[in-house]
Amino acid sequence: MLADVLDLSDAAVSSGLLVQLPLARRALARLWYDRRFGVNTADFATLTDLGLEHPERVYYSPAHWGTLRRALPARDVGEHDVFLDLGAGKGRMMLEAASGYAFKRVIGVELSPELTEVTRRNLAATRLRLRARDVEVVQSDVLDYDIPDDVSVVFLNNPFRGEIFASAVERLLASAGRAPRPITMIYFNPVEEPHLLQTGRFQHVRTVVPRWRKVEGIYGTTRVYKVT
Ligand SMILES: C[S@@+](CC[C@H](N)C(=O)[O-])C[C@H]1O[C@@H](n2cnc3c(N)ncnc32)[C@H](O)[C@@H]1O
């Protein structure tokens, strides 16, 4: 029965995969949160399946539930703050931001029309109580999206790399230049951190490493920066 829930093959079961309890526990936890919150965010989606393959774009895999809570204390967010998830996927971090904080507005930007639609359904169906009144997912390539000048917390879960990442950072800094304000960036799986630091405009504030990790690495880690 556990194998059914986890969608494991007979080969996986007989080769002893099921006895790897930490793995099974994490897989179960992922499904359990979705069930509990009445949403569908757990299943990965490749960009080939979505017809959006590009070497610098990253496929859909959600950040862990609790990523935002561990990186951003609720006391740091006030009623004028605006949250933006660049590459919002199925909206898991939008749900965390809208339910766990006093954000005035929560925005997600997602390239895939299918994933945008899943996010809309998740926002409409969730059993989580959304505190933010204004919650919106925009279907757009980040390259075509102008970052609103009141955004104060930007979340990225390694959504794109290379030139696309550089261009998104440029857009964020342009917004900070038009409307100077405190801006926090939360970067999960911070693959492009060297580029970020090279700009000289991002000051590292803290690093959050998951409890199950023995050694700090890029994947599973969250880094928080202030835009200077
Ligand atoms: C690793 S997933 C992160 C999903 C979500 N932020 C989360 O943590 O649950 C990356 C997402 O970025 C989206 N993405 C990739 N390239 C993009 C682009 N150029 N513009 C907007 N979204 C993009 C993908 O479709 C995918 O849903």
Short mmCIF file of N, CA, C and O in Angstrom, two decimals, residues 67-135:
data_model
loop_
_atom_site.label_atom_id
_atom_site.label_comp_id
_atom_site.label_asym_id
_atom_site.label_seq_id
_atom_site.Cartn_x
_atom_site.Cartn_y
_atom_site.Cartn_z
N THR A 67 9.85 26.16 3.19
CA THR A 67 11.08 26.86 2.75
C THR A 67 11.00 28.34 3.12
O THR A 67 11.95 28.92 3.65
N LEU A 68 9.87 28.94 2.83
CA LEU A 68 9.72 30.38 3.10
C LEU A 68 9.72 30.66 4.61
O LEU A 68 10.40 31.58 5.08
N ARG A 69 8.99 29.81 5.33
CA ARG A 69 8.88 30.00 6.79
C ARG A 69 10.26 29.96 7.45
O ARG A 69 10.55 30.73 8.36
N ARG A 70 11.12 29.07 6.96
CA ARG A 70 12.44 28.94 7.56
C ARG A 70 13.38 30.07 7.14
O ARG A 70 14.31 30.41 7.86
N ALA A 71 13.12 30.69 5.98
CA ALA A 71 14.05 31.72 5.48
C ALA A 71 13.65 33.13 5.87
O ALA A 71 14.49 34.02 5.96
N LEU A 72 12.35 33.33 6.09
CA LEU A 72 11.84 34.69 6.28
C LEU A 72 10.95 34.76 7.52
O LEU A 72 9.81 34.28 7.50
N PRO A 73 11.44 35.37 8.61
CA PRO A 73 10.61 35.47 9.81
C PRO A 73 9.36 36.33 9.54
O PRO A 73 9.46 37.36 8.86
N ALA A 74 8.22 35.90 10.07
CA ALA A 74 6.96 36.62 9.83
C ALA A 74 7.06 38.07 10.32
O ALA A 74 6.47 38.97 9.72
N ARG A 75 7.85 38.30 11.37
CA ARG A 75 7.95 39.67 11.90
C ARG A 75 8.64 40.63 10.93
O ARG A 75 8.53 41.85 11.07
N ASP A 76 9.34 40.09 9.93
CA ASP A 76 10.04 40.95 8.95
C ASP A 76 9.11 41.44 7.84
O ASP A 76 9.55 42.17 6.95
N VAL A 77 7.86 40.98 7.86
CA VAL A 77 6.94 41.33 6.76
C VAL A 77 5.81 42.19 7.31
O VAL A 77 5.14 41.81 8.28
N GLY A 78 5.61 43.35 6.67
CA GLY A 78 4.54 44.25 7.11
C GLY A 78 3.45 44.37 6.06
O GLY A 78 3.56 43.80 4.97
N GLU A 79 2.44 45.16 6.35
CA GLU A 79 1.25 45.23 5.48
C GLU A 79 1.52 45.98 4.16
O GLU A 79 0.64 46.03 3.30
N HIS A 80 2.73 46.57 4.02
CA HIS A 80 3.04 47.24 2.75
C HIS A 80 3.94 46.39 1.87
O HIS A 80 4.28 46.80 0.76
N ASP A 81 4.32 45.23 2.39
CA ASP A 81 5.24 44.39 1.62
C ASP A 81 4.54 43.62 0.50
O ASP A 81 3.37 43.22 0.64
N VAL A 82 5.29 43.43 -0.58
CA VAL A 82 4.75 42.71 -1.76
C VAL A 82 5.71 41.58 -2.11
O VAL A 82 6.93 41.80 -2.23
N PHE A 83 5.16 40.37 -2.27
CA PHE A 83 5.93 39.16 -2.56
C PHE A 83 5.85 38.81 -4.04
O PHE A 83 4.77 38.88 -4.63
N LEU A 84 6.98 38.42 -4.61
CA LEU A 84 7.01 38.01 -6.02
C LEU A 84 7.80 36.72 -6.17
O LEU A 84 8.96 36.65 -5.76
N ASP A 85 7.17 35.68 -6.74
CA ASP A 85 7.88 34.44 -7.07
C ASP A 85 8.13 34.43 -8.57
O ASP A 85 7.18 34.34 -9.37
N LEU A 86 9.41 34.52 -8.98
CA LEU A 86 9.76 34.48 -10.40
C LEU A 86 9.94 33.02 -10.81
O LEU A 86 10.89 32.37 -10.36
N GLY A 87 9.05 32.50 -11.64
CA GLY A 87 9.03 31.08 -11.98
C GLY A 87 8.20 30.37 -10.92
O GLY A 87 8.70 29.54 -10.16
N ALA A 88 6.92 30.71 -10.86
CA ALA A 88 6.07 30.31 -9.72
C ALA A 88 5.59 28.87 -9.79
O ALA A 88 5.10 28.33 -8.79
N GLY A 89 5.72 28.22 -10.96
CA GLY A 89 5.32 26.81 -11.07
C GLY A 89 3.85 26.62 -10.75
O GLY A 89 2.97 27.22 -11.35
N LYS A 90 3.57 25.74 -9.78
CA LYS A 90 2.18 25.44 -9.40
C LYS A 90 1.75 26.27 -8.19
O LYS A 90 0.71 26.00 -7.59
N GLY A 91 2.59 27.24 -7.80
CA GLY A 91 2.15 28.23 -6.81
C GLY A 91 2.39 27.88 -5.35
O GLY A 91 1.85 28.54 -4.45
N ARG A 92 3.24 26.86 -5.09
CA ARG A 92 3.40 26.43 -3.70
C ARG A 92 3.93 27.57 -2.82
O ARG A 92 3.42 27.80 -1.72
N MET A 93 4.95 28.30 -3.29
CA MET A 93 5.52 29.38 -2.46
C MET A 93 4.58 30.59 -2.39
O MET A 93 4.57 31.34 -1.43
N MET A 94 3.75 30.76 -3.42
CA MET A 94 2.72 31.82 -3.36
C MET A 94 1.73 31.49 -2.24
O MET A 94 1.30 32.36 -1.49
N LEU A 95 1.38 30.19 -2.14
CA LEU A 95 0.45 29.77 -1.09
C LEU A 95 1.07 30.01 0.28
O LEU A 95 0.39 30.48 1.20
N GLU A 96 2.35 29.70 0.42
CA GLU A 96 3.02 29.93 1.72
C GLU A 96 3.05 31.42 2.05
O GLU A 96 2.82 31.82 3.18
N ALA A 97 3.37 32.24 1.03
CA ALA A 97 3.47 33.69 1.27
C ALA A 97 2.10 34.27 1.62
O ALA A 97 1.98 35.09 2.55
N ALA A 98 1.08 33.84 0.90
CA ALA A 98 -0.25 34.42 1.09
C ALA A 98 -0.91 33.97 2.39
O ALA A 98 -1.77 34.67 2.94
N SER A 99 -0.53 32.78 2.88
CA SER A 99 -1.19 32.26 4.08
C SER A 99 -0.40 32.54 5.36
O SER A 99 -0.98 32.67 6.43
N GLY A 100 0.93 32.68 5.25
CA GLY A 100 1.75 32.74 6.46
C GLY A 100 2.23 34.12 6.84
O GLY A 100 2.89 34.28 7.86
N TYR A 101 1.91 35.13 6.03
CA TYR A 101 2.49 36.46 6.25
C TYR A 101 1.42 37.54 6.04
O TYR A 101 0.35 37.29 5.49
N ALA A 102 1.83 38.78 6.41
CA ALA A 102 0.91 39.91 6.28
C ALA A 102 1.10 40.64 4.94
O ALA A 102 0.87 41.84 4.86
N PHE A 103 1.55 39.94 3.90
CA PHE A 103 1.81 40.63 2.62
C PHE A 103 0.55 41.35 2.12
O PHE A 103 -0.56 40.80 2.18
N LYS A 104 0.79 42.55 1.57
CA LYS A 104 -0.32 43.29 0.94
C LYS A 104 -0.72 42.58 -0.36
O LYS A 104 -1.89 42.47 -0.70
N ARG A 105 0.29 42.09 -1.08
CA ARG A 105 0.05 41.50 -2.39
C ARG A 105 1.02 40.35 -2.60
O ARG A 105 2.17 40.43 -2.16
N VAL A 106 0.54 39.32 -3.28
CA VAL A 106 1.39 38.17 -3.61
C VAL A 106 1.26 37.94 -5.12
O VAL A 106 0.16 37.80 -5.64
N ILE A 107 2.42 37.93 -5.80
CA ILE A 107 2.41 37.78 -7.26
C ILE A 107 3.29 36.59 -7.63
O ILE A 107 4.34 36.36 -7.02
N GLY A 108 2.85 35.85 -8.64
CA GLY A 108 3.69 34.80 -9.22
C GLY A 108 3.79 35.04 -10.71
O GLY A 108 2.82 35.47 -11.34
N VAL A 109 4.97 34.79 -11.28
CA VAL A 109 5.16 34.89 -12.73
C VAL A 109 5.59 33.52 -13.21
O VAL A 109 6.56 32.96 -12.68
N GLU A 110 4.86 32.97 -14.17
CA GLU A 110 5.16 31.61 -14.64
C GLU A 110 5.06 31.55 -16.16
O GLU A 110 4.12 32.05 -16.75
N LEU A 111 6.09 30.93 -16.75
CA LEU A 111 6.19 30.83 -18.21
C LEU A 111 5.11 29.92 -18.80
O LEU A 111 4.52 30.22 -19.84
N SER A 112 4.85 28.81 -18.17
CA SER A 112 3.98 27.78 -18.76
C SER A 112 2.50 28.09 -18.52
O SER A 112 2.06 28.24 -17.37
N PRO A 113 1.71 28.16 -19.61
CA PRO A 113 0.26 28.38 -19.43
C PRO A 113 -0.38 27.25 -18.61
O PRO A 113 -1.24 27.52 -17.77
N GLU A 114 0.08 25.99 -18.82
CA GLU A 114 -0.52 24.88 -18.06
C GLU A 114 -0.26 25.04 -16.57
O GLU A 114 -1.17 24.87 -15.75
N LEU A 115 0.99 25.35 -16.21
CA LEU A 115 1.32 25.48 -14.79
C LEU A 115 0.61 26.70 -14.19
O LEU A 115 0.18 26.67 -13.03
N THR A 116 0.47 27.75 -14.97
CA THR A 116 -0.25 28.95 -14.49
C THR A 116 -1.68 28.57 -14.15
O THR A 116 -2.23 28.99 -13.12
N GLU A 117 -2.27 27.73 -15.00
CA GLU A 117 -3.65 27.30 -14.77
C GLU A 117 -3.74 26.43 -13.51
O GLU A 117 -4.68 26.57 -12.71
N VAL A 118 -2.75 25.57 -13.30
CA VAL A 118 -2.73 24.74 -12.07
C VAL A 118 -2.65 25.67 -10.85
O VAL A 118 -3.34 25.46 -9.84
N THR A 119 -1.80 26.69 -10.93
CA THR A 119 -1.69 27.64 -9.80
C THR A 119 -3.04 28.31 -9.53
O THR A 119 -3.47 28.42 -8.37
N ARG A 120 -3.71 28.74 -10.59
CA ARG A 120 -5.02 29.40 -10.40
C ARG A 120 -5.98 28.45 -9.69
O ARG A 120 -6.70 28.84 -8.77
N ARG A 121 -5.97 27.18 -10.12
CA ARG A 121 -6.87 26.20 -9.49
C ARG A 121 -6.48 25.98 -8.03
O ARG A 121 -7.33 25.91 -7.15
N ASN A 122 -5.16 25.91 -7.76
CA ASN A 122 -4.70 25.71 -6.38
C ASN A 122 -5.12 26.88 -5.49
O ASN A 122 -5.54 26.68 -4.34
N LEU A 123 -4.99 28.09 -6.01
CA LEU A 123 -5.35 29.27 -5.21
C LEU A 123 -6.85 29.28 -4.91
O LEU A 123 -7.28 29.66 -3.82
N ALA A 124 -7.63 28.82 -5.89
CA ALA A 124 -9.09 28.83 -5.71
C ALA A 124 -9.54 27.71 -4.76
O ALA A 124 -10.51 27.87 -4.01
N ALA A 125 -8.81 26.56 -4.80
CA ALA A 125 -9.31 25.38 -4.08
C ALA A 125 -8.72 25.20 -2.70
O ALA A 125 -9.23 24.40 -1.90
N THR A 126 -7.65 25.91 -2.38
CA THR A 126 -6.91 25.57 -1.16
C THR A 126 -7.74 25.73 0.11
O THR A 126 -8.57 26.63 0.23
N ARG A 127 -7.42 24.85 1.06
CA ARG A 127 -8.04 24.95 2.39
C ARG A 127 -7.22 25.87 3.29
O ARG A 127 -7.60 26.13 4.41
N LEU A 128 -6.05 26.32 2.79
CA LEU A 128 -5.27 27.29 3.56
C LEU A 128 -6.04 28.60 3.61
O LEU A 128 -6.66 29.00 2.61
N ARG A 129 -5.95 29.29 4.74
CA ARG A 129 -6.61 30.61 4.81
C ARG A 129 -5.63 31.64 4.26
O ARG A 129 -4.55 31.84 4.82
N LEU A 130 -6.00 32.26 3.13
CA LEU A 130 -5.09 33.22 2.51
C LEU A 130 -5.31 34.59 3.16
O LEU A 130 -6.41 35.17 3.07
N ARG A 131 -4.27 35.10 3.81
CA ARG A 131 -4.39 36.40 4.49
C ARG A 131 -4.27 37.54 3.48
O ARG A 131 -4.89 38.58 3.64
N ALA A 132 -3.44 37.38 2.48
CA ALA A 132 -3.27 38.42 1.46
C ALA A 132 -4.54 38.49 0.62
O ALA A 132 -5.02 37.45 0.16
N ARG A 133 -5.06 39.69 0.43
CA ARG A 133 -6.30 39.81 -0.36
C ARG A 133 -6.01 39.74 -1.85
O ARG A 133 -6.82 39.26 -2.63
N ASP A 134 -4.86 40.27 -2.22
CA ASP A 134 -4.53 40.40 -3.62
C ASP A 134 -3.49 39.33 -3.98
O ASP A 134 -2.31 39.48 -3.64
N VAL A 135 -3.92 38.27 -4.61
CA VAL A 135 -3.01 37.17 -4.97
C VAL A 135 -3.21 36.89 -6.46
O VAL A 135 -4.32 36.57 -6.89
#
